Coordinates of C-alpha atoms and ligand atoms in Angstrom, one line a residue:
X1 CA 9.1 -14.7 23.0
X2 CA 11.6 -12.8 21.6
X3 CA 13.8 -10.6 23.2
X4 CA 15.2 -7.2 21.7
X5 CA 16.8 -4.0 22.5
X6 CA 14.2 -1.9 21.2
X7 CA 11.5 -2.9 23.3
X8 CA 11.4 -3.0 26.9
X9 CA 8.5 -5.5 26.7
X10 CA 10.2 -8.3 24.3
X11 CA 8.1 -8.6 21.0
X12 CA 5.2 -10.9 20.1
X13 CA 6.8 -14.3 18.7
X14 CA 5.2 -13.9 14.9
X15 CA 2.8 -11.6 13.0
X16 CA 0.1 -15.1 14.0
X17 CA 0.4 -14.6 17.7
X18 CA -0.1 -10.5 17.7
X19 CA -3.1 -10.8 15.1
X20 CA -4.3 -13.4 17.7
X21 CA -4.0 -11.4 20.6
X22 CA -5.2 -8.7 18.8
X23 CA -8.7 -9.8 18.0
X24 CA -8.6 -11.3 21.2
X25 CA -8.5 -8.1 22.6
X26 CA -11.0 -6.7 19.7
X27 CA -13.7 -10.1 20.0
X28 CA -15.3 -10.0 23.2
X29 CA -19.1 -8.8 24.4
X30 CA -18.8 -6.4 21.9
X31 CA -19.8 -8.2 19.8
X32 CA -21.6 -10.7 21.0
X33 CA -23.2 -9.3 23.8
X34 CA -23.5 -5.4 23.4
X35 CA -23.8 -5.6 19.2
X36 CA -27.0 -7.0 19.3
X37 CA -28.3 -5.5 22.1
X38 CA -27.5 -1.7 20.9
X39 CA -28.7 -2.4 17.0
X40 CA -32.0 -3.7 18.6
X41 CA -32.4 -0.6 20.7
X42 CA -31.4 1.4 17.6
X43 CA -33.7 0.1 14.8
X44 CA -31.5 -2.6 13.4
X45 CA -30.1 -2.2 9.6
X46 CA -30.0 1.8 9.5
X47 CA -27.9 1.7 12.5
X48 CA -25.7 -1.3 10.9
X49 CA -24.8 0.2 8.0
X50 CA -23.6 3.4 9.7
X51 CA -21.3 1.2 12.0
X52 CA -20.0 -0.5 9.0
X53 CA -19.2 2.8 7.6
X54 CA -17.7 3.9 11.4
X55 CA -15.3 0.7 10.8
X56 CA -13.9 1.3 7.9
X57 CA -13.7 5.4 7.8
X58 CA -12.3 6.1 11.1
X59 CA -12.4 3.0 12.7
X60 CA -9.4 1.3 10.7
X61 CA -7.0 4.0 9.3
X62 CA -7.5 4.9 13.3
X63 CA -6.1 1.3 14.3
X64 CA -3.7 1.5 12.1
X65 CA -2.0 5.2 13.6
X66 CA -2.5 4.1 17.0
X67 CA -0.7 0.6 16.1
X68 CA 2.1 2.6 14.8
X69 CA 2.5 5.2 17.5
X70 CA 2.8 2.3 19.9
X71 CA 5.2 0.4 18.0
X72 CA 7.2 3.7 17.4
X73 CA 7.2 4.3 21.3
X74 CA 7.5 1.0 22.8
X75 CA 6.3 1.7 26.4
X76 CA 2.8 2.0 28.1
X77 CA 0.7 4.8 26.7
X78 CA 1.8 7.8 28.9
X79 CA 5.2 7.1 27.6
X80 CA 5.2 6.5 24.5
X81 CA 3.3 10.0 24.1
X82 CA 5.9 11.4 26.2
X83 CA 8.6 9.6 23.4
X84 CA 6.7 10.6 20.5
X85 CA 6.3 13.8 21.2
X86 CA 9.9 14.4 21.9
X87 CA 10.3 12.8 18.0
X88 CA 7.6 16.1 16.8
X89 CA 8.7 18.5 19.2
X90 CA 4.8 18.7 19.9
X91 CA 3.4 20.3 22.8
X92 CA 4.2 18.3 26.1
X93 CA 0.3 17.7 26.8
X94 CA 0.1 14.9 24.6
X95 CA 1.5 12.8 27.6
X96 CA -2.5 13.6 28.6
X97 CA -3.9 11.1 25.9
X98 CA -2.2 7.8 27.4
X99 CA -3.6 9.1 30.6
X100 CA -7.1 9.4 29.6
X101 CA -7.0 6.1 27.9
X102 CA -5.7 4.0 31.0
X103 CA -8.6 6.1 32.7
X104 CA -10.9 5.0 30.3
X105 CA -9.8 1.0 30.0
X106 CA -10.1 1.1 33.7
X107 CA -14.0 2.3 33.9
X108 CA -14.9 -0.3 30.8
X109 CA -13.0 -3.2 32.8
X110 CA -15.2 -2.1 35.9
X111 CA -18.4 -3.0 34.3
X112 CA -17.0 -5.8 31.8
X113 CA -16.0 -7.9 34.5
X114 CA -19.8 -7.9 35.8
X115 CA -20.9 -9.1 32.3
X116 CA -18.8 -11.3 31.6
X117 CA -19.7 -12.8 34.7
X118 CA -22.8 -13.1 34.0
X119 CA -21.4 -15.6 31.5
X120 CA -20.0 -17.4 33.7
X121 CA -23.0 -17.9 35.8
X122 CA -24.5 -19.1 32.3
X123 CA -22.1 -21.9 32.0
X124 CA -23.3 -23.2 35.1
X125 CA -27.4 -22.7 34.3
X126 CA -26.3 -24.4 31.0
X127 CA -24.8 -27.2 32.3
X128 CA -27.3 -28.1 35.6
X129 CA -30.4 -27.9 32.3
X130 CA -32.0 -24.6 33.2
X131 CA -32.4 -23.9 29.8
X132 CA -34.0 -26.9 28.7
X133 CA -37.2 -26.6 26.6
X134 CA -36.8 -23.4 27.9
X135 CA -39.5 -20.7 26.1
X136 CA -39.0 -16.8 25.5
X137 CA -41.0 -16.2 29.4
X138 CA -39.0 -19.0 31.2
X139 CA -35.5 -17.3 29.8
X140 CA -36.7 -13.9 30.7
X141 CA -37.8 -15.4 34.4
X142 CA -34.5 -16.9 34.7
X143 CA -32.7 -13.7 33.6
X144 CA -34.6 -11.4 35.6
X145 CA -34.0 -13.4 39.1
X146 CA -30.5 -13.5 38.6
X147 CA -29.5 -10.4 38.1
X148 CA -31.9 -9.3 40.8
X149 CA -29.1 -11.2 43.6
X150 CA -26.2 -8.9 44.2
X151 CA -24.6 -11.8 45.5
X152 CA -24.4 -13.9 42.8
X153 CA -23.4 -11.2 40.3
X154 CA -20.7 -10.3 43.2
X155 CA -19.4 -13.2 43.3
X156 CA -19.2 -13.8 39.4
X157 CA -17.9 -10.3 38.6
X158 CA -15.3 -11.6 41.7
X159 CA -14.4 -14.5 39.9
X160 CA -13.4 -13.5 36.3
X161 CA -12.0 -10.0 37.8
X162 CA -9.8 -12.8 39.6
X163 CA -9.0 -14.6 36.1
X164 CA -7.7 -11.4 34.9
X165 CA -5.6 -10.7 37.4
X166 CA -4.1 -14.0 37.5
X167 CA -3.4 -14.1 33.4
X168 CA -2.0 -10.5 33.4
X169 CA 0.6 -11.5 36.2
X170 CA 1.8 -14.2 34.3
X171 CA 3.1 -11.7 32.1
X172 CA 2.6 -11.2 28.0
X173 CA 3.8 -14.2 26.2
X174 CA 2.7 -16.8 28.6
X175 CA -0.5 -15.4 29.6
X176 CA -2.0 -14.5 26.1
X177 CA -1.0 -16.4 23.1
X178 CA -2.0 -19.6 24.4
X179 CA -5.1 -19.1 25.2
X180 CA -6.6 -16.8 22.2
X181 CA -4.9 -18.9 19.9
X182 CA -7.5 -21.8 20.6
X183 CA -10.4 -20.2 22.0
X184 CA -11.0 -17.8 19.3
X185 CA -11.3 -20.4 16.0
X186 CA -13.3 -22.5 18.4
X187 CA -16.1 -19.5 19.2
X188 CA -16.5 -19.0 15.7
X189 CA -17.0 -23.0 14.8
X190 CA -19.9 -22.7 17.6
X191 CA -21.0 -19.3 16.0
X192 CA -21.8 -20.9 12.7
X193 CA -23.4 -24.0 14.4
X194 CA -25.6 -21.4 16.2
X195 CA -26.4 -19.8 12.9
X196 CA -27.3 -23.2 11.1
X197 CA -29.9 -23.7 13.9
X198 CA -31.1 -19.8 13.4
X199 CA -31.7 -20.5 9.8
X200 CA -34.4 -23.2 10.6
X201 CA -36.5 -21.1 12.8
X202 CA -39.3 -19.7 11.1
X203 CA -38.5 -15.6 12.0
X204 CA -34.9 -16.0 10.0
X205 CA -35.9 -13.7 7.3
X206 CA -37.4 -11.4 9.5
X207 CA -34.2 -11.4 11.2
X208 CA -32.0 -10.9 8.4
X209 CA -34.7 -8.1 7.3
X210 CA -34.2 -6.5 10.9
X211 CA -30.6 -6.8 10.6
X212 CA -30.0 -5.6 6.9
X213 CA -32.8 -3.1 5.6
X214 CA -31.5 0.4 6.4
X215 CA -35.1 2.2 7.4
X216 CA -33.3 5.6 8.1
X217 CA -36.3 6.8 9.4
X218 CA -35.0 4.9 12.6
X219 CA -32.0 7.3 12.8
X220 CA -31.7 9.5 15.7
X221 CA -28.3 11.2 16.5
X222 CA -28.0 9.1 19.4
X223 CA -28.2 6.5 17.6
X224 CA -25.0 7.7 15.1
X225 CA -23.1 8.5 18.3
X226 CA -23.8 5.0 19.5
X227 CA -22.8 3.2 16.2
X228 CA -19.5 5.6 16.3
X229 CA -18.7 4.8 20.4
X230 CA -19.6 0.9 19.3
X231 CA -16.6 1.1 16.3
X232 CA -14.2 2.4 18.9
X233 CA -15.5 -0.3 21.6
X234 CA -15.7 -2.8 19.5
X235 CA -12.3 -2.6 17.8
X236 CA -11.1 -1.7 20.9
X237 CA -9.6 2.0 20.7
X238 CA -8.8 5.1 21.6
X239 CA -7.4 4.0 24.9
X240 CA -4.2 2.4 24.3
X241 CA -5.0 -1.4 23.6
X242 CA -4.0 -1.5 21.1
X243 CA -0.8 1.3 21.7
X244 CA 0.3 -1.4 23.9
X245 CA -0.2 -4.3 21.7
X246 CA 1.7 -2.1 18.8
X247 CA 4.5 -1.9 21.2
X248 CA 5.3 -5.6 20.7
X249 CA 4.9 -5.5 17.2
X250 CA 8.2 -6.4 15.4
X251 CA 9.5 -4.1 12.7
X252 CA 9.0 -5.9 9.7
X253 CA 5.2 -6.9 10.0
X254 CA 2.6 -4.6 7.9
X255 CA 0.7 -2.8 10.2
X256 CA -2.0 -2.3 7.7
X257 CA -2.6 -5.5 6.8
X258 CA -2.8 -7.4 10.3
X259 CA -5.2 -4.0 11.0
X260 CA -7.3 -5.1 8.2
X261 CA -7.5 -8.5 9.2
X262 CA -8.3 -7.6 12.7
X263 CA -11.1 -5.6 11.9
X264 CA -12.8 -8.0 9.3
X265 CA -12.4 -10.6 12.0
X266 CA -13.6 -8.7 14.1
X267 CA -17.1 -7.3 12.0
X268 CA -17.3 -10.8 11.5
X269 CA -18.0 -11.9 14.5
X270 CA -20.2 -9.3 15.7
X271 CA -22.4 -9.4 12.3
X272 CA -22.6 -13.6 13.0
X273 CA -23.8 -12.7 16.6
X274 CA -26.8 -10.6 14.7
X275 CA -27.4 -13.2 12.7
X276 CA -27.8 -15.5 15.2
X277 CA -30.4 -13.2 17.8
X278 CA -32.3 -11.6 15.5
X279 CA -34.3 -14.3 13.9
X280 CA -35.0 -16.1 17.2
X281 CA -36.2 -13.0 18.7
X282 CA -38.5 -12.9 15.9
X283 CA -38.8 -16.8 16.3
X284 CA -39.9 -16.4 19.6
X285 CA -41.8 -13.0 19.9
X286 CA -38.9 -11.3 22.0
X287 CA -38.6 -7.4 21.8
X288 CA -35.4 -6.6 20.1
X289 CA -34.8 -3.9 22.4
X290 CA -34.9 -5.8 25.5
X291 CA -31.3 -4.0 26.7
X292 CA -28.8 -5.7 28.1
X293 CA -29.9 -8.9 28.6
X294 CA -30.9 -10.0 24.9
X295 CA -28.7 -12.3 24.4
X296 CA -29.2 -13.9 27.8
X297 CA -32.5 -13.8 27.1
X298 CA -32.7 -15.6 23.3
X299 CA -29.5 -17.7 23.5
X300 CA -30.8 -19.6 26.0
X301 CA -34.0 -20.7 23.7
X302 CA -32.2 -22.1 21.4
X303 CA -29.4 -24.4 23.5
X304 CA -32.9 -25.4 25.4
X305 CA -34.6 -26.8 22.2
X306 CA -31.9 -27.8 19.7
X307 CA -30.5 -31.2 19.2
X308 CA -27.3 -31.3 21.6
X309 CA -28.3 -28.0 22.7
X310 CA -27.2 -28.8 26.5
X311 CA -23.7 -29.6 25.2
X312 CA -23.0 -26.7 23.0
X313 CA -24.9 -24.3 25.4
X314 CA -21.9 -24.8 28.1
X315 CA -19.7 -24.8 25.4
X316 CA -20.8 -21.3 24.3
X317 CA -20.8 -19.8 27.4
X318 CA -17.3 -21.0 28.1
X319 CA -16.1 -19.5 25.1
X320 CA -17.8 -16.4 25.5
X321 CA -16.1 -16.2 29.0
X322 CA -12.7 -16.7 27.0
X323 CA -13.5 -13.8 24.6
X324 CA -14.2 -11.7 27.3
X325 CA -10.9 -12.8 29.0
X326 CA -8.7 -12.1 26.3
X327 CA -10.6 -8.3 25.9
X328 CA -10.5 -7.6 29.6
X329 CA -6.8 -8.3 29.9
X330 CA -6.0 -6.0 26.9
X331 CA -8.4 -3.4 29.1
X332 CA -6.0 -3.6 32.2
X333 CA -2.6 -4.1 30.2
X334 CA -2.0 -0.2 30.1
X335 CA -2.7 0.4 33.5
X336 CA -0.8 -2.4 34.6
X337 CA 2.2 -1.7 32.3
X338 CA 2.5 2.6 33.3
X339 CA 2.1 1.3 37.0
X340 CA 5.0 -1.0 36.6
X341 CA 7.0 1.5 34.4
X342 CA 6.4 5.0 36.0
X343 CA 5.6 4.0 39.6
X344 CA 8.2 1.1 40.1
X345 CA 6.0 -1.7 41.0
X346 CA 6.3 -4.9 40.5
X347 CA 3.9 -7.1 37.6
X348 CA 1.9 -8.7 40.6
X349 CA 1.5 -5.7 42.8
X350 CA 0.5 -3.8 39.6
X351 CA -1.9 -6.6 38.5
X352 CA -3.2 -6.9 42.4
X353 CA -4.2 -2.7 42.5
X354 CA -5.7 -2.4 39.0
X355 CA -7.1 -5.1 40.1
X356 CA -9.0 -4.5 43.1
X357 CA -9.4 -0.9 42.2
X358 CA -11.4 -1.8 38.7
X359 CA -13.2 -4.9 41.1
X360 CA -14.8 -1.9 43.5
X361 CA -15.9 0.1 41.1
X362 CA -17.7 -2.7 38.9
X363 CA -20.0 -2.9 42.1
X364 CA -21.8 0.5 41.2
X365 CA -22.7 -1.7 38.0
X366 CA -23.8 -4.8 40.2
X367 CA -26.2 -3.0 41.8
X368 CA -27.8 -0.8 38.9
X369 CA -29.4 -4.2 38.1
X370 CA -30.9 -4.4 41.7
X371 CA -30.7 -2.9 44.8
X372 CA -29.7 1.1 42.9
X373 CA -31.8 0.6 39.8
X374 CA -34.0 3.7 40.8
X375 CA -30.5 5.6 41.3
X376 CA -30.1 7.4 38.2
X377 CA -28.6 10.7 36.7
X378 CA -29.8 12.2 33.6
X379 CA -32.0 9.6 33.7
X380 CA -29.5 6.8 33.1
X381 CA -28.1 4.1 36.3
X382 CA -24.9 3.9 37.1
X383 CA -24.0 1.1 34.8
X384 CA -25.6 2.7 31.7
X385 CA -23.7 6.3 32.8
X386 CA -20.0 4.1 32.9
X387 CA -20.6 2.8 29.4
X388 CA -22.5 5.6 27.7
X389 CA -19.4 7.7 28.8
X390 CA -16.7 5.3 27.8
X391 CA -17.9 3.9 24.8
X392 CA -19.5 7.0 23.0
X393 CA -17.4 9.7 24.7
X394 CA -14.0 8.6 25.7
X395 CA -12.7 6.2 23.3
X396 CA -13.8 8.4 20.4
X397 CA -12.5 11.4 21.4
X398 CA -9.2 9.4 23.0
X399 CA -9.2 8.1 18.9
X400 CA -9.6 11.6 17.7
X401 CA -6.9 12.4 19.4
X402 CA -4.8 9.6 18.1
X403 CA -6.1 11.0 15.2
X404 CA -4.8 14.2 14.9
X405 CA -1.4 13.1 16.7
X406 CA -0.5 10.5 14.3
X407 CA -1.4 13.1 11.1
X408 CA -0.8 16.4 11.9
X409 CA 1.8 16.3 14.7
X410 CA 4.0 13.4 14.1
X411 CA 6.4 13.8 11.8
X412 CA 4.9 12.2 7.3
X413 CA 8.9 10.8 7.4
X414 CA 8.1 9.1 10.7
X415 CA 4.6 7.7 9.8
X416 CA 5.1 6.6 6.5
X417 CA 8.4 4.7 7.3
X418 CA 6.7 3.1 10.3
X419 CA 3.9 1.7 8.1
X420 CA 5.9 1.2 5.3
X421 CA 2.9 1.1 2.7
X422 CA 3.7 -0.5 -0.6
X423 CA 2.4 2.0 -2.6
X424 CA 2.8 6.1 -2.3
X425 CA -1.0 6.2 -3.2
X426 CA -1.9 3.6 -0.2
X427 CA -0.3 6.3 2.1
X428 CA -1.8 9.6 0.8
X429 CA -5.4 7.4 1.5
X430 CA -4.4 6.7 4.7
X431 CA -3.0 10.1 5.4
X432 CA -6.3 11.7 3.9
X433 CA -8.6 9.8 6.4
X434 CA -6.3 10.1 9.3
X435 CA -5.8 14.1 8.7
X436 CA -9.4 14.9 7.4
X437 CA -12.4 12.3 7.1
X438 CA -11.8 10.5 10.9
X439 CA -11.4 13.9 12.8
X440 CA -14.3 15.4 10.6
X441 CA -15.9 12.3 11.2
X442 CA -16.1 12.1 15.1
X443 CA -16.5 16.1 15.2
X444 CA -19.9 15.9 13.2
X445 CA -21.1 13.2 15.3
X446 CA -20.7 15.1 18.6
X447 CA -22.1 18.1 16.9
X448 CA -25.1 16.3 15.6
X449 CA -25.5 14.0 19.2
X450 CA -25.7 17.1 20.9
X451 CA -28.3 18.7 18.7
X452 CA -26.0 21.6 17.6
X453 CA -26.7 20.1 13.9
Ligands
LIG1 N1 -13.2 -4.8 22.1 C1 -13.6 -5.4 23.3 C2 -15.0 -6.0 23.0 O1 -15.6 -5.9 22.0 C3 -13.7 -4.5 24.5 C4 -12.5 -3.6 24.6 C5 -12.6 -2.2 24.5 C6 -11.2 -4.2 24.7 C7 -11.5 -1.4 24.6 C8 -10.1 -3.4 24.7 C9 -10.2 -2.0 24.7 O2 -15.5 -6.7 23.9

C-alpha cells in the first residue's frame, strides 16, 4: 500500500487491486443469488432487458460520479459530503446523504450475512453428499428443513458476520486485495463449468427463451422498480461503497474506464448465474419463481448428478461464500470508517459495534423464514420489508442524490478535472445522463411504482 498526503486512508496499490476490490464489492448474491430469483418472480427477459438498460443509463454514469466524489473527498461518506460541499458552497444538508447510505449498507449487511450463510451451511451439505442424485423434491425437502431451524441459520449468519468482522479489522490493504484477487477469477472458471453442464440438459433453450425473450406483457411497475433497486444493488450504490472505495483511488487512474469494466464484470456474472438456473429449472420442472431459495433449490441438482459434481459443488459454495465476503465488507466499510473518523474509535472497536449491531438485526431476517413467517406488514415479513426498502428505495434514491450532487451542485471545473475524460464530447455524455436521463430516470420509476403514472 501506498502511503500519501492526500488521503487519510493510503491508496489502493494499482488500478488491478481497486478494480478487484471493486467487483468484489459489486459480485456477490446479487448476482448469483438474488438475480435469478427476482427475474424469475418478474417474468424473465422483459424484466432483463430493462435492468440492462438500468445499468447502463443510470447505473454507470452513476458509479462513475459517486467514484469521483469519493476520490475528491477522501474520507468516509459523511465527510467527504461535508468536504465537497464546502468545494460548491452547497447547502450544508448534503452531509445527510453519507448518513443515509451508512444507514442503508448497515440494513443490507443485516440480512446478507443470513444468506450468505446459508452458503456456508451449503458447503457443508455439499461436501457430507446431501445433494447426491439429488431430484427437484429432495432439494426443495432439504431447503425447506433448513431454513425452518433458527438455530442453524443463527449460527451460520453468526459465523460469516464473524468473517467480516475479522477481515474489516485487519484493515484495507491486508484484508481485501488478497483475497478478491483469487477468488473472483476462480468463481467465474466454476461459472462456466456450471454452464457447460446447463447446456446439456434438455430445458436449455427454454432457459435461454425465459431469460432472453422480452414478453412485456410481463411488466408491472413493480417489476421496473425492482430491475432499477437490482442496478443499484447489484452494482452496489447509492450508499457509499463505492464513495469509500473512490477514496483510495489514486489520481491518475480513469475513473470511467475501471467503472466500465466493473460494471461489465459485473452484468457478467449475474447474466452467467441466469444462464446457469434457468434451463435446469426447466430441466427439472421447478417454478421459476420459487423466491429466495431458487438457487438453493436448482444448484444443488445439478452438483448431485454431474460428473465430479460433489467436488465442484463444495467448491461453489465456497466461492460463493467469498463473493459474498468481499460484498459484505464493502457494506460495513462506511460505517466502520465514519465511526473511526467522527466518533474516535479505534478499527477493532469500530469493526466489533457495526458488527454486533448489523449481527442483531439480521435475526429479524432469521426468523421470517421460521418461527415470524406469519409476521408481516403490508403483506411482506420482515426479511422481504429490509430488502424491498433498501434495494428499491434507498439505494436509488441515495444514487439520485449522488446524482444531482455530482451534476448540478458540484462545481463542471471540479468534475470534469476529476474524471479527466479524453474527449470534451465523452464529458458532455456523461454530464447529460448525470444532470438529466439518471434523475429523470429514477423519478419516473417511483412515479410509475407508485401508480401515479
Ligand atoms: N453488490 C453486492 C451484491 O451484489 C451487494 C452490495 C450492495 C455491496 C451495496 C455493496 C453495497 O451482492
Amino acid at each position: 500500500m501506498m502511503d500519501t498526503n492526500k488521503s487519510q486512508h493510503g491508496e489502493w496499490s494499482s488500478r488491478f487491486a481497486f478494480i478487484m476490490a471493486a467487483t468484489g464489492s459489486a459480485v456477490g448474491l446479487g448476482n448469483i443469488w438474488k438475480f435469478p430469483y427476482i427475474t424469475g418472480e418478474n417474468g424473465g427477459g422483459a424484466f432483463v432487458l430493462v435492468y440492462l438498460l438500468c445499468v447502463l443509463l443510470v447505473g454507470i454514469p452513476i458509479m462513475m460520479a459517486e467514484t469521483m466524489l469519493g476520490r475528491r473527498g477522501r474520507k468516509n461518506p459523511i465527510d467527504t459530503m461535508i468536504n465537497l460541499n464546502t468545494e460548491a458552497a452547497g447547502d450544508a444538508n448534503w452531509r445527510y446523504l453519507g448518513s443515509a447510505g451508512i444507514i442503508a449498507g448497515f440494513l443490507i449487511l443485516s440480512y446478507y450475512s443470513v444468506i450468505a450463510g446459508w452458503a456456508g451451511a451449503y458447503v457443508i451439505k455439499a461436501f457430507t453428499g446431501s445433494f447426491f442424485s439429488a431430484d427437484a423434491t429432495a432439494t426443495k425437502a432439504l431447503f425447506d428443513n433448513f431454513i425452518a431451524s433458527p438455530m442453524q441459520l443463527i449460527f451460520w449468519h453468526t459465523v460469516f458476520m464473524v468473517a467480516t468482522m475479522l477481515i474489516v479489522m485487519r484493515g484495507i490493504s491486508h484484508g481485501l486485495e488478497k483475497s478478491v484477487r483469487f477468488m473472483m477469477p476462480c468463481l467465474f472458471g466454476l461459472m462456466i463449468l456450471l454452464l457447460a453442464y446447463a447446456m446439456t440438459t434438455k430445458g436449455y433453450f427454454q432457459g435461454l427463451h425465459f431469460l432472453f425473450y422480452p414478453d412485456f406483457s410481463k411488466l408491472t411497475g413493480k417489476s421496473v422498480l425492482v430491475a432499477l433497486g437490482q442496478a443499484f444493488f447489484s452494482l452496489g450504490l447509492g450508499m457509499g461503497a463505492v464513495m469509500i472505495y473512490g477514496a483510495y483511488l489514486p489520481k491518475e487512474v480513469s475513473i470511467a474506464k475501471t467503472t466500465v469494466i466493473v460494471a461489465a464484470a459485473d452484468t457478467l456474472v449475474a447474466l452467467l448465474a441466469g444462464l446457469v438456473i434457468f434451463p435446469l429449472v426447466f430441466s427439472y420442472g421447478l417454478n421459476p419463481s420459487a423466491g429466495p431459495g431458487l438457487i438453493f433449490e436448482t444448484l444443488p441438482i445439478a452438483f448431485g448428478n454431474m460428473p465430479g459434481g460433489w467436488l465442484f459443488g463444495v467448491l461453489f459454495f465456497i466461492m460463493l461464500v467469498f463473493a459474498a465476503l468481499s460484498s459484505s465488507i464493502a457494506l460495513i466499510e462506511p460505517a466502520v470508517t465514519w465511526l473511526i473518523e467522527c466518533k474516535g474509535l479505534s478499527r477493532e472497536q469500530a469493526c466489533v459495534r457495526a458488527g454486533l449491531a448489523a449481527w442483531g438485526l439480521g435475526l429479524a431476517t432469521v426468523f421470517s423464514f421460521n418461527s415470524w413467517s406469519g409476521f408481516t406488514i403490508f403483506g411482506n415479513t420482515l426479511f422481504e420489508l429490509i430488502d424491498y426498502l433498501t434495494a428499491n428505495f434507498m439505494l436509488p434514491l441515495g444514487g439520485l442524490a449522488i446524482a444531482v450532487f455530482a451534476g448540478w451542485v458540484m462545481k463542471p471545473a471540479h468534475s470534469q478535472e476529476e474524471l479527466a475524460l479524453p474527449e470534451p464530447l465523452h464529458y458532455q455524455i456523461w454530464q447529460w445522463l448525470i444532470r438529466y436521463i439518471a434523475p429523470a430516470a429514477v423519478f419516473l420509476v417511483f412515479l410509475h411504482a407508485i401508480g401515479v403514472l
